Amino acid sequence: QVAAASGHTVVLVDQSDEILKKSTKGIEESLKRVTKKKFADKPEAGAEFIEKTLKNITTSTDAVAVVHSTDLVIEAIVENQEVKNELFKRLDKFAPEHTIFASNTSSLQITGLANSTTRQDRFGGLHFFNPVPMMKLVEVIKTPMTSQKTFESLVDFSKAVGKSPVSCKDTPGFIVNRLLVPYMMEAVRLFERGDASKEDIDVAMKLGAGYPMGPFELLDYVGLDTSKYIIDGWHSLEPNNPLFAPSPLLNKLVEEKKLGKKTGEGFYKYK
């Protein structure tokens, strides 16, 4: 959506036509919300903006068939190293030499993904934040193999889609999640020890630190399974780091399929 709205030609690839229809509809709804604010007193200009943006998007279920005409591939599939590597390995064979590959991963190392291809110098991380149309930040990740030219292209692209890029080396969680995930885990430990209630911890962080959501609200929003997946991955990389220690309570909730907002219950209950 943000790439198409800023004049780029985009091919959206997913596993089925059904998913793609749903995605396109989602983009259309999101664009309507954007135009309500952006073109409040010019409904005609708003309608034109939506039409123009949607014209920039085509869809496909065959990544290999469309990759030959791309300059940039941004992968945002399931957070699983093997599945991602499989996709990149396949696309690497068919993509033009100049094409840059980027991953939107929030927790996996970019170097491991880049190594599944023959274009390590044209591979980097582009970590957008949810919801992408609203959030201004993009973390641009440079591995030891990423060329300066590739890195600059990724920074330029981030600016061209109206975002504010920050750069970071290929370290677990990059900047935001490296600070945010241990903070959320520390909140869970505080609650596990019985030092404060989850409600009071949430209120304290909102009013005392100015955060829009408390750590438990945020965990429920992100998904407890996602948070557990990240912390488990980092724990296996650095088993002696106390910041990455797993939480019995988080594990129990995930086991009970209480994953947060998406399942109607996590640390809190949702109607």
XYZ file of N, CA and C in Angstrom:
813
model
N 0.825 -1.224 0.000
C 0.000 0.000 0.000
C 0.854 1.266 0.000
N 1.828 1.340 0.925
C 2.627 2.578 0.995
C 3.532 2.732 -0.223
N 3.980 1.596 -0.763
C 4.822 1.666 -1.967
C 3.989 2.134 -3.158
N 2.796 1.568 -3.297
C 1.912 1.926 -4.416
C 1.439 3.374 -4.301
N 1.147 3.809 -3.074
C 0.664 5.182 -2.862
C 1.735 6.219 -3.160
N 3.008 5.785 -3.108
C 4.087 6.734 -3.409
C 4.605 6.561 -4.835
N 3.774 5.926 -5.685
C 4.076 5.885 -7.125
C 4.883 4.704 -7.610
N 5.126 3.721 -6.768
C 5.865 2.530 -7.206
C 4.902 1.491 -7.788
N 5.391 0.746 -8.753
C 4.618 -0.363 -9.306
C 4.889 -1.583 -8.439
N 3.817 -2.184 -7.928
C 3.964 -3.262 -6.947
C 3.265 -4.525 -7.429
N 3.928 -5.670 -7.224
C 3.252 -6.949 -7.406
C 3.161 -7.597 -6.028
N 1.934 -7.841 -5.590
C 1.696 -8.464 -4.298
C 1.537 -9.963 -4.523
N 2.388 -10.748 -3.869
C 2.356 -12.201 -4.069
C 1.916 -12.890 -2.782
N 0.991 -13.823 -2.910
C 0.589 -14.633 -1.760
C 0.204 -16.031 -2.229
N -0.249 -16.872 -1.287
C -0.420 -18.291 -1.599
C -1.671 -18.633 -2.398
N -2.719 -17.811 -2.276
C -3.938 -18.138 -3.027
C -4.649 -16.871 -3.487
N -5.481 -17.018 -4.501
C -6.251 -15.877 -5.020
C -7.197 -15.338 -3.957
N -7.680 -16.249 -3.129
C -8.597 -15.873 -2.056
C -7.926 -14.895 -1.081
N -6.711 -15.238 -0.676
C -5.945 -14.371 0.240
C -5.674 -13.023 -0.436
N -5.318 -13.091 -1.725
C -5.004 -11.860 -2.460
C -6.216 -10.944 -2.593
N -7.388 -11.532 -2.805
C -8.625 -10.732 -2.881
C -8.855 -10.017 -1.556
N -8.672 -10.767 -0.466
C -8.868 -10.226 0.873
C -7.862 -9.091 1.140
N -6.604 -9.320 0.708
C -5.546 -8.314 0.894
C -5.855 -7.041 0.123
N -6.287 -7.203 -1.130
C -6.606 -6.042 -1.971
C -7.753 -5.245 -1.366
N -8.749 -5.964 -0.852
C -9.887 -5.310 -0.204
C -9.418 -4.555 1.041
N -8.518 -5.186 1.777
C -7.946 -4.560 2.977
C -7.204 -3.280 2.649
N -6.449 -3.310 1.551
C -5.702 -2.127 1.107
C -6.668 -1.008 0.712
N -7.724 -1.403 0.003
C -8.731 -0.424 -0.430
C -9.383 0.263 0.778
N -9.753 -0.545 1.783
C -10.374 0.009 3.004
C -9.397 0.948 3.714
N -8.137 0.522 3.795
C -7.101 1.312 4.453
C -6.881 2.638 3.728
N -6.905 2.582 2.380
C -6.739 3.803 1.585
C -7.902 4.771 1.804
N -9.093 4.212 1.967
C -10.265 5.061 2.230
C -10.081 5.829 3.538
N -9.547 5.131 4.543
C -9.311 5.792 5.837
C -8.261 6.894 5.699
N -7.215 6.594 4.930
C -6.140 7.580 4.705
C -6.686 8.820 4.010
N -7.499 8.603 2.968
C -7.998 9.738 2.177
C -8.987 10.603 2.959
N -9.713 9.979 3.888
C -10.647 10.746 4.723
C -9.908 11.857 5.459
N -8.696 11.521 5.926
C -7.895 12.521 6.645
C -7.170 13.430 5.655
N -6.515 12.792 4.676
C -5.626 13.513 3.752
C -6.381 14.460 2.813
N -7.553 14.010 2.364
C -8.336 14.816 1.419
C -9.713 15.150 2.000
N -9.722 15.555 3.266
C -10.983 15.808 3.989
C -11.949 16.694 3.204
N -11.427 17.803 2.629
C -12.324 18.716 1.923
C -12.253 18.575 0.400
N -11.553 17.513 -0.089
C -11.485 17.306 -1.541
C -11.810 15.852 -1.867
N -13.081 15.439 -1.737
C -13.427 14.030 -1.976
C -13.057 13.521 -3.370
N -13.111 14.411 -4.360
C -12.769 13.974 -5.728
C -11.290 13.609 -5.842
N -10.457 14.450 -5.254
C -9.011 14.183 -5.264
C -8.712 12.892 -4.499
N -9.480 12.664 -3.438
C -9.324 11.441 -2.644
C -9.641 10.202 -3.456
N -10.746 10.251 -4.185
C -11.165 9.111 -5.024
C -10.120 8.839 -6.111
N -9.578 9.924 -6.659
C -8.551 9.805 -7.704
C -7.278 9.154 -7.136
N -6.920 9.550 -5.910
C -5.735 9.012 -5.230
C -5.885 7.499 -5.019
N -7.073 7.071 -4.578
C -7.325 5.638 -4.346
C -7.200 4.867 -5.663
N -7.838 5.413 -6.708
C -7.832 4.744 -8.017
C -6.406 4.604 -8.557
N -5.650 5.702 -8.437
C -4.278 5.725 -8.939
C -3.404 4.714 -8.182
N -3.581 4.677 -6.858
C -2.792 3.765 -6.027
C -3.103 2.317 -6.366
N -4.403 1.991 -6.482
C -4.796 0.605 -6.777
C -4.323 0.164 -8.159
N -4.204 1.141 -9.085
C -3.705 0.819 -10.440
C -2.243 0.372 -10.394
N -1.520 0.827 -9.358
C -0.099 0.458 -9.229
C 0.111 -0.949 -8.671
N -0.990 -1.606 -8.244
C -0.857 -2.922 -7.615
C -1.445 -4.012 -8.505
N -0.629 -5.009 -8.803
C -1.158 -6.229 -9.417
C -0.862 -7.372 -8.443
N -1.548 -8.494 -8.626
C -1.350 -9.610 -7.700
C -0.962 -10.872 -8.448
N -0.320 -11.797 -7.734
C 0.091 -13.063 -8.340
C 0.262 -14.111 -7.245
N 0.112 -15.388 -7.633
C 0.390 -16.467 -6.675
C 1.706 -17.150 -7.033
N 2.382 -16.624 -8.057
C 3.620 -17.251 -8.529
C 4.783 -16.262 -8.462
N 5.518 -16.314 -7.362
C 6.615 -15.360 -7.142
C 7.696 -15.477 -8.216
N 7.990 -16.703 -8.615
C 9.033 -16.934 -9.621
C 8.677 -16.271 -10.950
N 7.396 -16.330 -11.322
C 6.948 -15.780 -12.607
C 7.055 -14.264 -12.669
N 6.970 -13.585 -11.521
C 6.974 -12.112 -11.553
C 8.310 -11.482 -11.137
N 9.200 -12.290 -10.540
C 10.425 -11.705 -9.978
C 11.392 -11.193 -11.057
N 11.259 -11.709 -12.274
C 12.212 -11.319 -13.337
C 12.130 -9.841 -13.718
N 11.022 -9.168 -13.327
C 10.907 -7.747 -13.704
C 10.934 -6.824 -12.474
N 11.543 -7.280 -11.386
C 11.544 -6.461 -10.162
C 12.919 -5.855 -9.851
N 12.877 -4.729 -9.168
C 14.117 -4.096 -8.695
C 14.355 -4.387 -7.219
N 13.240 -4.636 -6.510
C 13.325 -4.874 -5.070
C 12.297 -5.918 -4.667
N 12.742 -6.909 -3.918
C 11.847 -7.927 -3.374
C 11.807 -7.730 -1.862
N 10.607 -7.508 -1.299
C 10.476 -7.430 0.156
C 9.685 -8.638 0.618
N 10.325 -9.470 1.411
C 9.686 -10.691 1.912
C 9.078 -10.417 3.281
N 7.812 -10.825 3.447
C 7.146 -10.656 4.738
C 6.286 -11.879 5.031
N 6.906 -13.070 4.846
C 6.147 -14.307 5.081
C 6.369 -14.777 6.519
N 5.935 -15.994 6.813
C 5.998 -16.559 8.165
C 7.415 -16.464 8.758
N 7.489 -16.207 10.094
C 8.795 -16.036 10.770
C 9.450 -17.400 10.986
N 9.859 -18.018 9.905
C 10.506 -19.320 9.978
C 11.686 -19.317 9.012
N 12.877 -19.480 9.584
C 14.117 -19.368 8.801
C 14.134 -20.299 7.587
N 13.739 -21.572 7.785
C 13.806 -22.536 6.679
C 12.864 -22.152 5.533
N 11.658 -21.743 5.887
C 10.665 -21.378 4.865
C 11.145 -20.142 4.096
N 11.687 -19.169 4.831
C 12.202 -17.957 4.184
C 13.377 -18.302 3.256
N 14.312 -19.117 3.763
C 15.485 -19.504 2.964
C 15.086 -20.200 1.677
N 14.083 -21.052 1.780
C 13.583 -21.790 0.619
C 13.081 -20.818 -0.449
N 12.310 -19.808 -0.016
C 11.769 -18.809 -0.943
C 12.895 -18.001 -1.589
N 13.825 -17.502 -0.761
C 14.917 -16.680 -1.296
C 15.803 -17.475 -2.267
N 16.045 -18.725 -1.939
C 16.884 -19.573 -2.792
C 16.245 -19.716 -4.170
N 14.904 -19.902 -4.163
C 14.170 -20.071 -5.416
C 14.169 -18.781 -6.233
N 13.878 -17.661 -5.553
C 13.804 -16.370 -6.258
C 15.169 -15.939 -6.785
N 16.206 -16.297 -6.049
C 17.577 -15.921 -6.425
C 17.937 -16.425 -7.828
N 17.419 -17.582 -8.171
C 17.720 -18.185 -9.482
C 17.085 -17.408 -10.638
N 15.944 -16.754 -10.362
C 15.174 -16.131 -11.447
C 15.210 -14.603 -11.451
N 15.672 -14.000 -10.356
C 15.694 -12.527 -10.269
C 16.861 -11.970 -11.071
N 16.677 -10.773 -11.668
C 17.785 -10.135 -12.382
C 18.963 -9.866 -11.443
N 20.123 -9.681 -12.046
C 21.340 -9.475 -11.250
C 21.238 -8.262 -10.322
N 20.591 -7.187 -10.803
C 20.580 -5.941 -10.016
C 19.557 -5.953 -8.872
N 18.649 -6.948 -8.893
C 17.551 -6.949 -7.920
C 18.050 -7.087 -6.480
N 17.524 -6.212 -5.627
C 17.876 -6.252 -4.204
C 16.828 -7.081 -3.464
N 17.291 -7.954 -2.588
C 16.391 -8.730 -1.738
C 16.402 -8.130 -0.339
N 15.215 -8.041 0.274
C 15.126 -7.536 1.646
C 14.107 -8.361 2.418
N 14.353 -8.504 3.715
C 13.389 -9.210 4.560
C 12.804 -8.242 5.572
N 11.517 -8.429 5.865
C 10.810 -7.617 6.855
C 10.813 -8.320 8.220
N 11.687 -9.329 8.389
C 11.735 -10.067 9.645
C 11.997 -9.130 10.821
N 11.425 -9.486 11.984
C 11.675 -8.664 13.168
C 12.599 -9.368 14.139
N 12.841 -10.675 13.925
C 13.605 -11.392 14.942
C 14.718 -12.285 14.405
N 14.676 -12.610 13.098
C 15.709 -13.500 12.552
C 16.896 -12.691 12.036
N 18.063 -13.341 12.023
C 19.241 -12.624 11.521
C 19.219 -12.580 9.992
N 19.513 -11.385 9.471
C 19.488 -11.175 8.016
C 20.617 -11.973 7.345
N 21.756 -12.077 8.022
C 22.903 -12.788 7.447
C 22.544 -14.229 7.087
N 21.820 -14.898 7.983
C 21.410 -16.282 7.736
C 20.516 -16.397 6.516
N 19.662 -15.383 6.298
C 18.770 -15.385 5.133
C 19.566 -15.087 3.859
N 20.471 -14.109 3.963
C 21.274 -13.713 2.795
C 22.128 -14.876 2.295
N 22.589 -15.711 3.226
C 23.449 -16.839 2.867
C 22.745 -17.909 2.049
N 21.412 -17.834 1.963
C 20.692 -18.812 1.138
C 20.695 -18.388 -0.336
N 21.296 -17.219 -0.618
C 21.333 -16.693 -1.987
C 22.770 -16.485 -2.457
N 22.905 -16.092 -3.718
C 24.241 -15.770 -4.250
C 24.421 -14.254 -4.317
N 23.471 -13.491 -3.701
C 23.547 -12.028 -3.771
C 23.674 -11.417 -2.369
N 24.621 -11.926 -1.584
C 24.780 -11.408 -0.215
C 25.039 -9.908 -0.180
N 25.662 -9.389 -1.233
C 25.968 -7.942 -1.282
C 24.722 -7.121 -1.629
N 23.718 -7.791 -2.203
C 22.462 -7.104 -2.560
C 21.326 -7.616 -1.676
N 21.602 -7.745 -0.399
C 20.626 -8.294 0.543
C 20.688 -7.497 1.838
N 19.522 -7.072 2.339
C 19.494 -6.318 3.592
C 18.171 -6.516 4.305
N 18.009 -5.857 5.421
C 16.746 -5.925 6.154
C 15.981 -4.626 6.003
N 14.662 -4.733 5.823
C 13.776 -3.562 5.805
C 12.654 -3.886 6.775
N 12.807 -3.487 8.030
C 11.809 -3.849 9.025
C 10.827 -2.702 9.226
N 9.636 -2.877 8.654
C 8.554 -1.900 8.808
C 7.795 -2.197 10.096
N 7.097 -1.192 10.620
C 6.361 -1.372 11.872
C 4.853 -1.338 11.638
N 4.155 -2.102 12.451
C 2.701 -2.261 12.317
C 1.917 -1.172 13.032
N 0.823 -0.649 12.486
C 0.371 -0.776 11.096
C 1.206 0.133 10.179
N 1.699 -0.463 9.091
C 2.675 0.232 8.228
C 2.192 1.595 7.699
N 0.906 1.726 7.263
C 0.495 3.051 6.756
C 0.612 4.172 7.800
N 0.505 3.807 9.085
C 0.543 4.818 10.150
C 1.942 5.046 10.716
N 2.711 3.974 10.824
C 3.997 4.057 11.525
C 5.100 4.582 10.612
N 5.830 5.577 11.101
C 6.819 6.262 10.261
C 8.161 5.527 10.180
N 8.393 4.602 11.113
C 9.744 4.034 11.223
C 10.002 2.843 10.304
N 11.229 2.801 9.756
C 11.748 1.600 9.094
C 13.169 1.387 9.594
N 13.449 0.168 10.059
C 14.829 -0.171 10.435
C 15.502 -0.768 9.202
N 16.599 -0.143 8.756
C 17.344 -0.647 7.595
C 18.563 -1.400 8.121
N 18.629 -2.700 7.802
C 19.670 -3.550 8.388
C 20.743 -3.885 7.355
N 21.974 -3.621 7.786
C 23.132 -3.873 6.925
C 23.918 -5.042 7.525
N 24.090 -6.093 6.740
C 24.912 -7.209 7.206
C 26.367 -6.907 6.852
N 27.329 -7.691 7.355
C 28.730 -7.441 6.967
C 28.952 -7.550 5.453
N 28.038 -8.258 4.756
C 28.215 -8.432 3.298
C 27.448 -7.411 2.465
N 26.468 -6.723 3.064
C 25.653 -5.768 2.299
C 26.544 -4.653 1.753
N 26.448 -4.396 0.443
C 27.279 -3.324 -0.127
C 26.723 -1.958 0.278
N 27.584 -0.959 0.247
C 27.178 0.401 0.587
C 26.091 0.886 -0.377
N 26.245 0.497 -1.644
C 25.275 0.903 -2.676
C 23.891 0.324 -2.355
N 23.850 -0.945 -1.962
C 22.577 -1.593 -1.589
C 21.979 -0.899 -0.383
N 22.814 -0.666 0.623
C 22.352 -0.023 1.851
C 21.732 1.350 1.536
N 22.422 2.133 0.705
C 21.914 3.465 0.336
C 20.601 3.356 -0.452
N 20.502 2.351 -1.314
C 19.260 2.148 -2.079
C 18.093 1.844 -1.146
N 18.340 1.042 -0.115
C 17.284 0.686 0.840
C 16.858 1.904 1.666
N 17.838 2.735 2.032
C 17.530 3.972 2.769
C 16.712 4.910 1.868
N 17.145 5.041 0.611
C 16.443 5.917 -0.344
C 15.014 5.438 -0.574
N 14.842 4.113 -0.708
C 13.506 3.566 -0.909
C 12.610 3.873 0.297
N 13.150 3.702 1.496
C 12.375 3.988 2.720
C 11.895 5.428 2.732
N 12.783 6.340 2.340
C 12.402 7.764 2.291
C 11.377 8.010 1.180
N 11.545 7.316 0.047
C 10.641 7.505 -1.095
C 9.214 7.064 -0.765
N 9.057 6.121 0.173
C 7.695 5.709 0.559
C 7.221 6.491 1.787
N 7.937 7.571 2.104
C 7.486 8.483 3.150
C 7.815 8.065 4.573
N 8.812 7.174 4.730
C 9.167 6.716 6.069
C 10.461 7.364 6.566
N 10.695 7.212 7.866
C 11.947 7.712 8.464
C 12.839 6.516 8.764
N 13.902 6.319 7.965
C 14.756 5.154 8.203
C 15.787 5.383 9.312
N 16.044 4.336 10.084
C 17.186 4.310 11.013
C 17.996 3.091 10.603
N 19.299 3.108 10.879
C 20.084 1.949 10.457
C 20.647 1.218 11.663
N 20.838 -0.079 11.476
C 21.307 -0.920 12.568
C 22.088 -2.091 11.976
N 23.068 -2.585 12.731
C 23.775 -3.789 12.295
C 22.864 -4.992 12.492
N 23.293 -6.129 11.973
C 22.484 -7.344 12.024
C 22.600 -8.019 13.396
N 21.955 -7.401 14.383
C 21.999 -7.900 15.758
C 20.590 -8.325 16.168
N 20.429 -9.363 17.034
C 19.077 -9.855 17.336
C 18.090 -8.761 17.739
N 16.956 -8.686 17.003
C 15.907 -7.719 17.330
C 16.170 -6.304 16.842
N 17.340 -6.094 16.202
C 17.701 -4.762 15.700
C 17.617 -3.734 16.839
N 16.987 -2.590 16.633
C 16.958 -1.591 17.724
C 15.700 -1.763 18.573
N 14.542 -1.629 17.938
C 13.290 -1.536 18.695
C 12.986 -2.811 19.481
N 12.980 -3.963 18.796
C 12.623 -5.189 19.499
C 13.687 -5.648 20.490
N 14.936 -5.271 20.226
C 16.007 -5.633 21.170
C 15.783 -4.957 22.524
N 15.162 -3.768 22.496
C 14.838 -3.068 23.740
C 13.430 -3.424 24.224
N 12.517 -3.596 23.271
C 11.107 -3.773 23.614
C 10.778 -5.157 24.170
N 11.323 -6.217 23.547
C 10.983 -7.575 23.979
C 11.494 -7.859 25.396
N 12.777 -7.553 25.710
C 13.217 -7.766 27.094
C 12.418 -6.923 28.101
N 11.989 -5.728 27.696
C 11.157 -4.880 28.570
C 9.824 -5.557 28.864
N 9.184 -6.131 27.818
C 7.903 -6.819 28.020
C 8.096 -8.070 28.888
N 9.187 -8.799 28.641
C 9.471 -10.000 29.443
C 9.737 -9.640 30.899
N 10.405 -8.523 31.113
C 10.715 -8.068 32.480
C 9.416 -7.707 33.214
N 8.443 -7.149 32.470
C 7.133 -6.834 33.052
C 6.422 -8.125 33.482
N 6.515 -9.162 32.637
C 5.895 -10.453 32.969
C 6.547 -11.028 34.235
N 7.879 -10.919 34.327
C 8.582 -11.441 35.511
C 8.182 -10.687 36.780
N 8.001 -9.383 36.637
C 7.573 -8.540 37.762
C 6.206 -9.031 38.274
N 5.324 -9.351 37.325
C 3.987 -9.852 37.649
C 4.069 -11.274 38.219
N 4.933 -12.117 37.610
C 5.100 -13.508 38.079
C 5.570 -13.559 39.537
N 6.429 -12.619 39.895
C 6.940 -12.580 41.278
C 5.898 -12.046 42.259
N 4.793 -11.498 41.715
C 3.753 -10.946 42.570
C 4.087 -9.559 43.095
N 5.034 -8.869 42.420
C 5.441 -7.536 42.888
C 4.405 -6.455 42.566
N 3.630 -6.657 41.510
C 2.581 -5.699 41.133
C 1.592 -6.400 40.219
N 0.367 -5.867 40.147
C -0.634 -6.465 39.252
C -0.361 -6.026 37.818
N -0.840 -6.830 36.854
C -0.605 -6.465 35.448
C -1.300 -5.148 35.097
N -2.487 -4.921 35.712
C -3.209 -3.664 35.466
C -2.380 -2.464 35.933
N -1.799 -2.588 37.141
C -1.008 -1.472 37.683
C 0.283 -1.250 36.898
N 0.875 -2.344 36.434
C 2.104 -2.214 35.624
C 1.770 -1.467 34.321
N 0.636 -1.836 33.697
C 0.217 -1.173 32.451
C -0.053 0.319 32.664
N -0.801 0.628 33.720
C -1.107 2.038 34.019
C 0.185 2.809 34.297
N 1.086 2.188 35.058
C 2.347 2.854 35.424
C 3.172 3.211 34.197
N 3.273 2.284 33.252
C 4.098 2.544 32.068
C 3.442 3.548 31.120
N 2.094 3.562 31.100
C 1.403 4.540 30.248
C 1.523 5.952 30.834
N 1.282 6.058 32.121
C 1.291 7.393 32.734
C 2.690 7.842 33.147
N 3.550 6.895 33.494
C 4.891 7.264 33.972
C 5.925 7.368 32.870
N 5.746 6.585 31.811
C 6.741 6.602 30.729
C 6.147 7.129 29.426
N 4.837 7.428 29.446
C 4.213 7.994 28.249
C 3.992 7.003 27.121
N 4.023 5.698 27.434
C 3.797 4.695 26.386
C 2.315 4.643 26.025
N 1.982 4.470 24.740
C 0.560 4.411 24.367
C -0.142 3.161 24.902
N 0.622 2.081 25.088
C 0.054 0.839 25.649
C 0.982 0.347 26.740
N 0.414 -0.307 27.755
C 1.251 -0.949 28.770
C 1.831 -2.234 28.200
N 2.832 -2.841 28.882
C 3.495 -4.039 28.338
C 2.562 -5.236 28.139
N 1.564 -5.423 29.027
C 0.650 -6.570 28.883
C -0.348 -6.340 27.744
N -0.796 -5.091 27.603
C -1.668 -4.749 26.465
C -0.903 -4.960 25.156
N 0.370 -4.575 25.176
C 1.200 -4.701 23.980
C 1.462 -6.169 23.643
N 1.739 -6.981 24.650
C 1.946 -8.417 24.425
C 0.698 -9.043 23.796
N -0.466 -8.681 24.311
C -1.724 -9.206 23.755
C -1.943 -8.736 22.320
N -1.521 -7.512 22.039
C -1.674 -6.935 20.695
C -0.725 -7.628 19.703
N 0.517 -7.826 20.125
C 1.535 -8.456 19.268
C 1.199 -9.934 19.047
N 0.676 -10.579 20.084
C 0.419 -12.026 20.048
C 1.410 -12.729 20.953
N 0.894 -13.476 21.922
C 1.790 -14.134 22.883
C 2.633 -15.216 22.218
N 2.085 -15.842 21.179
C 2.857 -16.854 20.443
C 4.053 -16.230 19.727
N 3.822 -15.051 19.131
C 4.904 -14.335 18.433
C 6.001 -13.940 19.426
N 5.576 -13.414 20.571
C 6.544 -12.980 21.588
C 7.348 -14.170 22.111
N 6.671 -15.280 22.340
C 7.349 -16.502 22.817
C 8.333 -17.004 21.756
N 7.905 -16.953 20.512
C 8.761 -17.415 19.407
C 10.064 -16.609 19.372
N 9.934 -15.291 19.531
C 11.111 -14.413 19.496
C 12.039 -14.722 20.667
N 11.475 -14.774 21.884
C 12.318 -14.963 23.068
C 12.963 -16.353 23.059
N 12.239 -17.362 22.574
C 12.821 -18.712 22.482
C 14.003 -18.739 21.518
N 13.840 -18.026 20.400
C 14.914 -17.967 19.405
C 16.160 -17.286 19.956
N 15.970 -16.173 20.655
C 17.113 -15.451 21.227
C 17.746 -16.248 22.359
N 16.906 -16.947 23.142
C 17.400 -17.756 24.259
C 18.315 -18.868 23.727
N 17.951 -19.443 22.576
C 18.804 -20.503 22.015
C 20.121 -19.933 21.475
N 20.099 -18.657 21.064
C 21.345 -18.003 20.607
C 22.247 -17.630 21.775
N 21.618 -17.128 22.853
C 22.381 -16.687 24.037
C 21.745 -17.245 25.309
N 21.956 -18.558 25.584
C 21.264 -19.198 26.707
C 21.602 -18.603 28.080
N 22.742 -17.925 28.182
C 23.131 -17.383 29.494
C 22.699 -15.938 29.712
N 22.038 -15.354 28.726
C 21.606 -13.964 28.862
C 20.289 -13.927 29.634
N 20.279 -13.367 30.872
C 19.047 -13.374 31.675
C 17.890 -12.599 31.021
N 18.224 -11.649 30.160
C 17.172 -10.882 29.471
C 16.359 -11.761 28.535
N 16.974 -12.853 28.068
C 16.331 -13.736 27.092
C 15.744 -14.996 27.739
N 15.668 -15.025 29.077
C 15.144 -16.214 29.760
C 13.653 -16.389 29.467
N 13.224 -17.622 29.182
C 11.794 -17.858 28.930
C 10.965 -17.604 30.195
N 9.651 -17.401 29.999
C 8.755 -17.156 31.129
C 7.751 -18.300 31.254
N 7.685 -18.949 32.436
C 6.716 -20.046 32.632
C 5.275 -19.603 32.377
N 4.920 -18.383 32.791
C 3.544 -17.903 32.607
C 3.222 -17.709 31.127
N 4.147 -17.103 30.389
C 3.942 -16.898 28.949
C 3.790 -18.248 28.242
N 4.670 -19.198 28.606
C 4.608 -20.539 28.006
C 3.269 -21.214 28.284
N 2.755 -21.058 29.519
C 1.494 -21.674 29.933
C 0.332 -21.097 29.112
N 0.303 -19.760 28.961
C -0.780 -19.113 28.207
C -0.771 -19.558 26.739
N 0.422 -19.664 26.165
C 0.530 -20.095 24.759
C 0.053 -21.540 24.622
N 0.432 -22.384 25.599
C 0.004 -23.789 25.596
C -1.529 -23.900 25.658
N -2.140 -22.978 26.405
C -3.601 -22.969 26.534
C -4.285 -22.262 25.365
N -3.498 -21.900 24.353
C -3.989 -21.204 23.147
C -4.596 -19.825 23.471
N -4.159 -19.248 24.599
C -4.573 -17.883 24.927
C -3.480 -16.964 24.381
N -3.658 -16.528 23.127
C -2.573 -15.855 22.411
C -2.726 -14.340 22.361
N -3.744 -13.807 23.066
C -3.926 -12.358 23.040
C -5.186 -11.967 22.294
N -5.159 -10.756 21.750
C -6.347 -10.194 21.082
C -6.931 -11.100 20.004
N -6.049 -11.728 19.223
C -6.528 -12.503 18.070
C -7.337 -13.732 18.475
N -7.139 -14.243 19.713
C -7.926 -15.405 20.150
C -8.977 -15.017 21.188
N -9.062 -13.714 21.509
C -10.072 -13.263 22.471
C -9.611 -13.293 23.922
N -8.436 -13.904 24.155
C -7.894 -13.898 25.509
C -6.390 -14.102 25.497
N -5.708 -13.321 26.357
C -4.284 -13.480 26.570
C -4.061 -13.169 28.033
N -3.333 -12.090 28.297
C -3.248 -11.616 29.683
C -4.588 -11.005 30.103
N -5.295 -10.461 29.110
C -6.634 -9.905 29.357
C -7.655 -10.632 28.506
N -8.933 -10.448 28.822
C -9.995 -11.024 28.011
C -10.548 -9.949 27.072
N -10.897 -10.365 25.837
C -11.447 -9.432 24.846
C -12.782 -9.969 24.365
N -13.752 -9.075 24.192
C -15.088 -9.514 23.740
C -15.034 -9.930 22.281
